[in-house]
Coordinates of C-alpha atoms in Angstrom, one line a residue:
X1 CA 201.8 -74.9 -109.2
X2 CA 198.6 -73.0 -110.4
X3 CA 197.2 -76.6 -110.9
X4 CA 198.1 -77.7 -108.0
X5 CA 196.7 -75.3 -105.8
X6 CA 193.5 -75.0 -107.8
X7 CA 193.3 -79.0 -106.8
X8 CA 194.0 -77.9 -103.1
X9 CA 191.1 -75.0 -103.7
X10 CA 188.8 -77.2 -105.2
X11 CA 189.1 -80.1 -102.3
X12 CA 188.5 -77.4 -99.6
X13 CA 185.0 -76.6 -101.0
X14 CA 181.6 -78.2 -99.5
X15 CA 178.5 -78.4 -101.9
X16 CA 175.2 -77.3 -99.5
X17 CA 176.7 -76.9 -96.2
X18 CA 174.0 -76.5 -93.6
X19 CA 175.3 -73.0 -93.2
X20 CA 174.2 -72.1 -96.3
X21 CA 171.8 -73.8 -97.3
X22 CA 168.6 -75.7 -96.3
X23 CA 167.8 -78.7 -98.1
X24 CA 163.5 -79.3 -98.0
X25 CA 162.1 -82.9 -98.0
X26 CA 160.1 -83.2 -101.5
X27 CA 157.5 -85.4 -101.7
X28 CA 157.0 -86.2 -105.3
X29 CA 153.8 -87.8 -104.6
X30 CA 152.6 -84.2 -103.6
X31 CA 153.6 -82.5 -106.6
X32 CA 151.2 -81.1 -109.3
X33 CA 150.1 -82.6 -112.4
X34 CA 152.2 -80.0 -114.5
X35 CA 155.3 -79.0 -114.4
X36 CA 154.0 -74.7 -114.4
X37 CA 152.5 -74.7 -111.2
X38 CA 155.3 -76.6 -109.0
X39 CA 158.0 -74.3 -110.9
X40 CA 156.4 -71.7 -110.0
X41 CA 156.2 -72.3 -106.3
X42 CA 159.9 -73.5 -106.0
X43 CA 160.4 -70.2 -107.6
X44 CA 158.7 -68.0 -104.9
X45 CA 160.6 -70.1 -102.5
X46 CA 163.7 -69.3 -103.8
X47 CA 163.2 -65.8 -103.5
X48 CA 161.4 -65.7 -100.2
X49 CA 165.2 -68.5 -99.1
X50 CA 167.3 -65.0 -100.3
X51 CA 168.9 -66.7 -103.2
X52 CA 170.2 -64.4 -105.3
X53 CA 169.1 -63.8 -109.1
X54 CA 166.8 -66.1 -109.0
X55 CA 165.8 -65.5 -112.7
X56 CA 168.7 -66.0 -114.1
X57 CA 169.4 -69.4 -116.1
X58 CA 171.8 -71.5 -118.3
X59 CA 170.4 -71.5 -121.8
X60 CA 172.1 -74.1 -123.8
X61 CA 171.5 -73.7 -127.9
X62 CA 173.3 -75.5 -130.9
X63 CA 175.0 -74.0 -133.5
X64 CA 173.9 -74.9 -137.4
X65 CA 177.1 -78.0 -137.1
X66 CA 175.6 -79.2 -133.4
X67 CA 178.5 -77.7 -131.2
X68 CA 176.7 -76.9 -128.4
X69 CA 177.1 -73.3 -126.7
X70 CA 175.8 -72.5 -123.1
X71 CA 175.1 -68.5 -121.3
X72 CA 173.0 -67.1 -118.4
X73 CA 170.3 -65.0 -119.4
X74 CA 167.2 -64.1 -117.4
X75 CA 163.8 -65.2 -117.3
X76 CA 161.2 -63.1 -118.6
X77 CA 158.0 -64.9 -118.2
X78 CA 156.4 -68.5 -117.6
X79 CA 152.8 -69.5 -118.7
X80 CA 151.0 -71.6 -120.5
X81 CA 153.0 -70.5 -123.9
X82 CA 156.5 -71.7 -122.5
X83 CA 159.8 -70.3 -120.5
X84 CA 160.8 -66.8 -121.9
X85 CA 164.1 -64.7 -122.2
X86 CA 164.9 -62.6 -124.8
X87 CA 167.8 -61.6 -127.2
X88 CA 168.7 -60.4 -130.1
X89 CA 168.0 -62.4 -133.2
X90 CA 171.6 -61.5 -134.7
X91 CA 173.2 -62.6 -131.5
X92 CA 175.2 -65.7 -131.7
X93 CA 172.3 -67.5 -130.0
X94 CA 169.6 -66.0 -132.1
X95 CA 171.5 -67.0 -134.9
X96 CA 172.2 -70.6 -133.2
X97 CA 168.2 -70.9 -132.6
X98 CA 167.4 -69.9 -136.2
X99 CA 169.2 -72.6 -137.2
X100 CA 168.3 -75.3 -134.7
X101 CA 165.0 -74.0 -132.9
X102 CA 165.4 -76.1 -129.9
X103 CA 167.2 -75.5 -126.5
X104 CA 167.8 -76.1 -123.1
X105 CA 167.5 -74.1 -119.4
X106 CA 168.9 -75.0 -116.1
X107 CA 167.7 -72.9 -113.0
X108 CA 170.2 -74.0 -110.0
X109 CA 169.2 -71.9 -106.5
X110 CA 171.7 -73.6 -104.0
X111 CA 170.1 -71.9 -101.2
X112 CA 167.8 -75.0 -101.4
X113 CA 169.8 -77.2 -103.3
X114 CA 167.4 -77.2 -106.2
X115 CA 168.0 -77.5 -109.8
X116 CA 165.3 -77.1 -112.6
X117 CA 165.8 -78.3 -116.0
X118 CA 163.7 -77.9 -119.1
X119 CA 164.2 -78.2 -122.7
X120 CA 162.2 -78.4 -125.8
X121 CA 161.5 -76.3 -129.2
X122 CA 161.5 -72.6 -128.8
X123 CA 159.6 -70.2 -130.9
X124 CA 160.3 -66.8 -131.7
X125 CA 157.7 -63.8 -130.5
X126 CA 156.3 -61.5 -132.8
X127 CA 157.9 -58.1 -132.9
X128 CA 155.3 -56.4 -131.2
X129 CA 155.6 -58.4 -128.6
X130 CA 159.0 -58.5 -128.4
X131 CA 159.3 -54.8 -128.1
X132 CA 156.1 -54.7 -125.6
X133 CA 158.8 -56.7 -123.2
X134 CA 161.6 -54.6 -123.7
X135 CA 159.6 -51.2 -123.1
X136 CA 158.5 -52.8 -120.0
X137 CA 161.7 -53.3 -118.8
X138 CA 164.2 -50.4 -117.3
X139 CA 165.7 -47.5 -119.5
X140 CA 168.9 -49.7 -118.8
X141 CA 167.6 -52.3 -120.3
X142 CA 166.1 -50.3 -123.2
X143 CA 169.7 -48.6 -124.0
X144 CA 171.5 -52.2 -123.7
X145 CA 169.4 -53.3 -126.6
X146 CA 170.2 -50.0 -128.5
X147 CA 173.6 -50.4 -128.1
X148 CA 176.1 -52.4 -130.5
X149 CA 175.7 -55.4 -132.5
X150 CA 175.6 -58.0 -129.6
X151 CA 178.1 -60.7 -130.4
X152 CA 179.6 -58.9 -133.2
X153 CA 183.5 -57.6 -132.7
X154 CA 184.4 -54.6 -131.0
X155 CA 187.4 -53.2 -131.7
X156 CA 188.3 -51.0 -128.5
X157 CA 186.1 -50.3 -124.8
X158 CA 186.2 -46.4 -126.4
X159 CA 183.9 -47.8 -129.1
X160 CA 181.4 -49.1 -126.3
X161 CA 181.8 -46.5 -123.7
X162 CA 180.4 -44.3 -126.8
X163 CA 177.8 -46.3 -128.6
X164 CA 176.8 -47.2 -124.7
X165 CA 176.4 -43.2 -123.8
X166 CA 174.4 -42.5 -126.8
X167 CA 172.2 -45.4 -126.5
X168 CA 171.2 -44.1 -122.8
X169 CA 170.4 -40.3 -124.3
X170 CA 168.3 -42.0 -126.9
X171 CA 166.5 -44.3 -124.5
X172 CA 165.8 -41.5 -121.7
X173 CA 164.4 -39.0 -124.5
X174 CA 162.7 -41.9 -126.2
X175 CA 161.4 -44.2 -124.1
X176 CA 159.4 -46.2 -127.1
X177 CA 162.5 -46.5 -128.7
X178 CA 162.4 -49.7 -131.2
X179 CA 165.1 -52.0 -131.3
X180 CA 164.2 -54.1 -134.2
X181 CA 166.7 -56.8 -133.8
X182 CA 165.2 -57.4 -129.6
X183 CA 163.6 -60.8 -129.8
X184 CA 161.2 -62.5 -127.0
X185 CA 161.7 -66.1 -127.7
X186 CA 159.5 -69.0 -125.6
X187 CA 160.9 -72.2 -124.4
X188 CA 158.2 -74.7 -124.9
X189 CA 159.3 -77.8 -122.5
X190 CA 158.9 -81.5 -123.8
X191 CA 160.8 -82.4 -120.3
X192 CA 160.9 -80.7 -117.5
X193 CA 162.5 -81.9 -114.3
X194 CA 162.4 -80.7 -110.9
X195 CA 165.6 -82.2 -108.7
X196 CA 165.9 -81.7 -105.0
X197 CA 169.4 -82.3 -103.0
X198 CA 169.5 -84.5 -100.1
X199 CA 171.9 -84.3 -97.3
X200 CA 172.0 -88.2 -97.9
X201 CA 172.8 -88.1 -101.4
X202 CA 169.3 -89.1 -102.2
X203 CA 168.4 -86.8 -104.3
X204 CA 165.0 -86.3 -105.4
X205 CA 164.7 -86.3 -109.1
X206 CA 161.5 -86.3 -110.8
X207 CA 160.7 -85.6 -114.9
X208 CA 157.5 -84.4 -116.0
X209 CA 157.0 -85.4 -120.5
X210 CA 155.0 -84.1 -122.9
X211 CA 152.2 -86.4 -123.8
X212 CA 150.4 -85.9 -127.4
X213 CA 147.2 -85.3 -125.8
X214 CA 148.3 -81.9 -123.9
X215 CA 148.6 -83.6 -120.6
X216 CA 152.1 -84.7 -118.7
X217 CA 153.7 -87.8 -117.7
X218 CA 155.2 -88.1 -114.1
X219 CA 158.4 -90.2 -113.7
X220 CA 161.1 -90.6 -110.8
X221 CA 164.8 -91.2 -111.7
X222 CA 168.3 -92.4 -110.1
X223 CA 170.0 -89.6 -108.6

């Protein structure tokens, strides 16, 4: 029965319905020479569309054996140095990027019917720039990384609900308080595609790659 009605559930949803979304013509003859610039004016239109958390993104590792692994995390930064987020490097995904330093993100904002894709080696920040970024952040954010062993087992919610309190005293008394396993890491794309929806089904995809003299090559592909 559950499967059945999931089926019934899953064939009453629409994908961009004009109600909720509003899909742009993209011309890709238009578009920068890099993929930087146009991300980062799809990004301001995403938020100035209302999507919601536009920062936040699938970030797709491999584990030492190539199972692949997948989570949202958020954005921290994009320049010139690569796409950044942040973790920490005992986490199952630092781990997974220590051994294999290479990943993939995916930004979808629906409210447009955009996806972004990147992936490409990722490098680990030095510490003092790993903790600049997390004392720039909230005091929530300061007392997350304080708290726990991410990834590591917990044996009740008691144990959190503890180690959570005390982390927030610490970080509101301190807030310069190190977390020494907190790790920036950048993304540094050797693809990067941009993909627009069409209420047609001709979607818009195009791929920007890495070329060894710094610059970018432009390509379209098949929906």
């Amino acid at each position: 029965m559950a499967a059945t009605d999931l089926h019934t559930l899953l064939k009453s949803l629409r994908v961009w319905s004009p109600e909720n979304t509003d899909l742009r013509p993209f011309d890709p003859a238009t578009a920068p020479d890099a993929p930087l610039p146009l991300f980062t004016t799809w990004f301001a239109e995403a938020v100035a569309a209302g999507q919601p958390e536009p920062h936040t993104v699938s970030l797709a590792t491999a584990d030492a054996e190539g199972r692949a692994d997948v989570r949202i995390v958020m954005l921290h930064g994009a320049d010139a140095g690569g796409w950044s987020f942040a973790s920490h490097v005992t986490s199952r995904k630092g781990h997974q990027l220590n051994a294999r330093p290479y990943a993939a993100l995916v930004f979808y904002w629906p409210v447009l019917g955009r996806q972004v894709r990147l992936r490409g080696p990722v490098t680990a920040a030095p510490s003092e720039e790993s903790q600049a970024d997390l004392h720039a952040r909230s005091t929530g954010a300061l007392a997350a990384a304080l708290t726990g062993l991410q990834s590591g087992r917990l044996s009740s919610l008691e144990e959190l609900r503890e180690a959570s309190e005390a982390a927030w005293e610490r970080a509101r008394a301190d807030p310069t308080a190190l977390s020494p396993t907190w790790t920036l890491y950048h993304l540094r794309p050797e693809e990067a595609e941009f993909f627009q929806g069409d209420p047609e089904r001709r979607h818009v995809r195009l791929r920007y790659a890495a070329q060894p003299d710094g610059g970018w090559r432009r390509e379209l592909l098949w929906p």
